[in-house]
Amino acid sequence: MRLHLSVVLLASCSSWPGLDRPQVDAGAYLALYELRGRVRMDSNVGGVIQSNPGMDVQTFGAGERDDDVGGYITVGDGFSGFEFNYFKLTMEDSSPGTLTSPFGSLDAGEVVITEVEMDEWRARYIAKLFEHTFPNRLRMAFGLGGAVAHRDLKFFPKRQATGDGQILTAKDYGLPYAAARLRGTYGPVSLNLDWAYHIGVDFGGDFEGRMQDIELIGRYEFVRQDVTLFAGYRYTELPAEGQENDLEYRADLRLEGIQLGLQLRF
């Protein structure tokens, strides 16, 4: 019975666009991203909860460009199919910042060094709906699909003098996105636009609200070597709201910057 069910599921998946005769691609990239946005957290003053205004992440010294790494595996025909992506953000070499308002256990006027870490997993499926080749050999393709993302974030401003501070953690249990892809290809060169939009419905956690994720990637494929070089830009929104030790916080963050990478086909 189990074997029969497995065969049925495999046959069903093989009928999806991109999965009838799938190829496997694996890529790694260097991400040169900047963190932008505002963060606020309440304070406990003598047993009374005080609501504090938000501060720009640059106030915490965390707005500088940082280099991090990510990787992915795709299963499909190069356009349609599944993609599994992992990205690790580690911003530990921030400049000192001076707080303009209280933030949890930190007071206004304190000088802080901020550590930011995030693990991000994304899974996406795209099905090609339209393709057209023009007389000049330019080929355009369009597809729709869906994606699921999971993120685990730590935002930790620490007093420069003592090293202690106020941590903020945010994570989710899965964020579903509607996804679309537009690609133009001319010979070995292609330009790919991936757009994903989350309408605010999720499976729980701290990341919530409407958010979008945009990637614009240019590629050059060495066909006979099964190697592709790529470079592009990513913009993703990361709004989060929750509590840290009974203190409410709000983080309206976004991550943006360029990425450079290499892809191999197997």
Short mmCIF file of C-alpha atoms in Angstrom, two decimals, residues 72-247:
data_model
loop_
_atom_site.label_atom_id
_atom_site.label_comp_id
_atom_site.label_asym_id
_atom_site.label_seq_id
_atom_site.Cartn_x
_atom_site.Cartn_y
_atom_site.Cartn_z
CA TYR A 72 20.31 27.01 -2.82
CA ILE A 73 19.28 23.87 -4.70
CA THR A 74 16.73 23.84 -7.53
CA VAL A 75 14.97 20.84 -9.05
CA GLY A 76 13.25 21.53 -12.38
CA ASP A 77 13.88 22.66 -15.93
CA GLY A 78 15.69 25.88 -15.03
CA PHE A 79 12.52 27.95 -14.93
CA SER A 80 9.70 25.81 -13.54
CA GLY A 81 10.30 23.66 -10.48
CA PHE A 82 11.27 23.76 -6.82
CA GLU A 83 13.92 25.91 -5.15
CA PHE A 84 15.26 25.50 -1.60
CA ASN A 85 17.30 28.42 -0.28
CA TYR A 86 19.22 29.02 2.97
CA PHE A 87 20.76 32.34 4.01
CA LYS A 88 22.76 33.21 7.15
CA LEU A 89 22.95 36.84 8.26
CA THR A 90 25.65 37.78 10.79
CA MET A 91 26.25 41.46 11.50
CA GLU A 92 28.75 41.61 14.38
CA ASP A 93 31.14 44.40 13.43
CA SER A 94 28.81 47.36 13.81
CA SER A 95 30.01 50.84 14.74
CA PRO A 96 29.12 52.28 18.17
CA GLY A 97 25.74 53.98 18.29
CA THR A 98 24.17 56.31 20.86
CA LEU A 99 20.55 55.63 21.78
CA THR A 100 18.16 58.57 21.52
CA SER A 101 15.44 56.88 23.61
CA PRO A 102 15.19 53.94 26.05
CA PHE A 103 15.12 50.42 24.62
CA GLY A 104 14.13 47.71 27.09
CA SER A 105 16.78 47.72 29.83
CA LEU A 106 18.90 50.26 27.94
CA ASP A 107 18.59 53.98 28.64
CA ALA A 108 18.70 56.94 26.29
CA GLY A 109 22.23 58.23 25.80
CA GLU A 110 23.92 54.85 26.21
CA VAL A 111 26.59 53.86 23.69
CA VAL A 112 25.94 50.41 22.22
CA ILE A 113 27.44 47.88 19.82
CA THR A 114 24.75 45.82 18.08
CA GLU A 115 24.89 42.20 16.98
CA VAL A 116 22.32 41.00 14.42
CA GLU A 117 21.88 37.38 13.38
CA MET A 118 19.24 35.68 11.25
CA ASP A 119 18.72 32.23 9.79
CA GLU A 120 16.39 32.19 6.78
CA TRP A 121 14.97 29.19 4.93
CA ARG A 122 12.85 29.57 1.79
CA ALA A 123 11.09 26.99 -0.39
CA ARG A 124 9.43 28.00 -3.66
CA TYR A 125 7.66 26.38 -6.60
CA ILE A 126 7.13 28.18 -9.92
CA ALA A 127 5.15 26.89 -12.93
CA LYS A 128 5.71 28.45 -16.35
CA LEU A 129 2.46 29.81 -17.83
CA PHE A 130 3.68 31.73 -20.86
CA GLU A 131 6.70 31.80 -23.17
CA HIS A 132 7.34 33.67 -26.41
CA THR A 133 10.40 33.98 -28.65
CA PHE A 134 10.72 37.16 -30.68
CA PRO A 135 12.31 37.37 -34.16
CA ASN A 136 15.51 38.78 -32.65
CA ARG A 137 15.78 35.56 -30.54
CA LEU A 138 14.83 37.29 -27.32
CA ARG A 139 12.77 34.83 -25.29
CA MET A 140 10.34 35.97 -22.59
CA ALA A 141 8.77 33.66 -20.01
CA PHE A 142 6.32 34.20 -17.16
CA GLY A 143 5.25 31.91 -14.33
CA LEU A 144 3.30 31.83 -11.07
CA GLY A 145 3.61 29.76 -7.94
CA GLY A 146 3.97 29.90 -4.19
CA ALA A 147 6.64 30.06 -1.51
CA VAL A 148 7.09 29.43 2.21
CA ALA A 149 9.70 31.23 4.33
CA HIS A 150 10.96 30.72 7.88
CA ARG A 151 13.13 33.23 9.74
CA ASP A 152 14.80 33.30 13.15
CA LEU A 153 16.18 36.76 14.06
CA LYS A 154 18.25 38.07 16.96
CA PHE A 155 18.79 41.84 17.42
CA PHE A 156 21.15 42.44 20.35
CA PRO A 157 22.38 45.95 21.25
CA LYS A 158 25.07 45.70 23.97
CA ARG A 159 26.61 48.40 26.13
CA GLN A 160 30.03 49.20 24.76
CA ALA A 161 31.50 49.52 28.26
CA THR A 162 30.20 46.29 29.84
CA GLY A 163 28.98 44.02 27.03
CA ASP A 164 25.52 43.44 28.54
CA GLY A 165 22.39 44.77 26.88
CA GLN A 166 18.87 44.08 25.65
CA ILE A 167 18.16 41.23 23.27
CA LEU A 168 15.21 41.11 20.87
CA THR A 169 14.29 37.80 19.24
CA ALA A 170 11.74 37.20 16.49
CA LYS A 171 10.84 34.03 14.62
CA ASP A 172 7.92 32.56 12.72
CA TYR A 173 6.46 29.11 12.07
CA GLY A 174 6.09 29.59 8.33
CA LEU A 175 5.09 32.49 6.11
CA PRO A 176 3.26 31.62 2.88
CA TYR A 177 3.84 33.85 -0.15
CA ALA A 178 2.27 34.12 -3.58
CA ALA A 179 5.13 34.12 -6.10
CA ALA A 180 5.70 35.26 -9.69
CA ARG A 181 8.66 35.06 -12.08
CA LEU A 182 9.49 37.00 -15.24
CA ARG A 183 12.54 36.13 -17.31
CA GLY A 184 14.11 37.51 -20.45
CA THR A 185 16.76 35.38 -22.19
CA TYR A 186 19.06 36.26 -25.07
CA GLY A 187 21.63 33.59 -25.84
CA PRO A 188 23.62 32.79 -22.70
CA VAL A 189 22.43 35.95 -20.92
CA SER A 190 19.22 36.19 -18.90
CA LEU A 191 17.55 38.66 -16.55
CA ASN A 192 15.28 37.19 -13.92
CA LEU A 193 12.72 39.04 -11.75
CA ASP A 194 11.27 37.05 -8.81
CA TRP A 195 8.53 38.66 -6.74
CA ALA A 196 6.84 37.17 -3.67
CA TYR A 197 4.07 38.73 -1.59
CA HIS A 198 2.77 37.76 1.85
CA ILE A 199 -0.74 39.05 2.56
CA GLY A 200 -0.54 38.69 6.36
CA VAL A 201 -1.88 35.15 6.84
CA ASP A 202 0.66 32.96 8.66
CA PHE A 203 1.10 29.93 10.91
CA GLY A 204 2.07 31.94 14.00
CA GLY A 205 5.15 33.69 15.30
CA ASP A 206 6.47 37.23 15.46
CA PHE A 207 6.91 38.12 11.78
CA GLU A 208 3.53 39.39 10.69
CA GLY A 209 1.81 41.85 8.40
CA ARG A 210 2.03 42.37 4.67
CA MET A 211 5.51 41.96 3.23
CA GLN A 212 7.22 41.44 -0.08
CA ASP A 213 10.45 39.91 -1.33
CA ILE A 214 11.98 41.04 -4.64
CA GLU A 215 15.04 39.67 -6.44
CA LEU A 216 16.42 40.96 -9.76
CA ILE A 217 19.19 38.66 -10.97
CA GLY A 218 21.30 38.75 -14.14
CA ARG A 219 22.92 35.49 -15.28
CA TYR A 220 25.54 34.36 -17.77
CA GLU A 221 25.52 30.64 -18.56
CA PHE A 222 28.56 28.71 -19.81
CA VAL A 223 26.41 26.07 -21.49
CA ARG A 224 28.95 23.34 -22.21
CA GLN A 225 30.49 23.66 -18.75
CA ASP A 226 27.11 23.64 -16.89
CA VAL A 227 28.27 26.72 -14.98
CA THR A 228 26.38 29.98 -14.47
CA LEU A 229 27.63 33.24 -12.99
CA PHE A 230 25.05 35.58 -11.53
CA ALA A 231 24.74 38.96 -9.84
CA GLY A 232 21.75 40.94 -8.71
CA TYR A 233 19.77 42.80 -6.09
CA ARG A 234 17.42 41.68 -3.33
CA TYR A 235 14.90 43.64 -1.26
CA THR A 236 12.92 41.92 1.49
CA GLU A 237 10.64 43.29 4.21
CA LEU A 238 10.80 41.89 7.76
CA PRO A 239 8.11 43.42 10.00
CA ALA A 240 7.90 41.79 13.43
CA GLU A 241 5.94 42.42 16.60
CA GLY A 242 6.03 40.55 19.91
CA GLN A 243 7.29 40.48 23.48
CA GLU A 244 10.68 40.00 25.09
CA ASN A 245 10.44 39.32 28.84
CA ASP A 246 6.93 40.86 28.89
CA LEU A 247 8.19 44.01 27.14
#
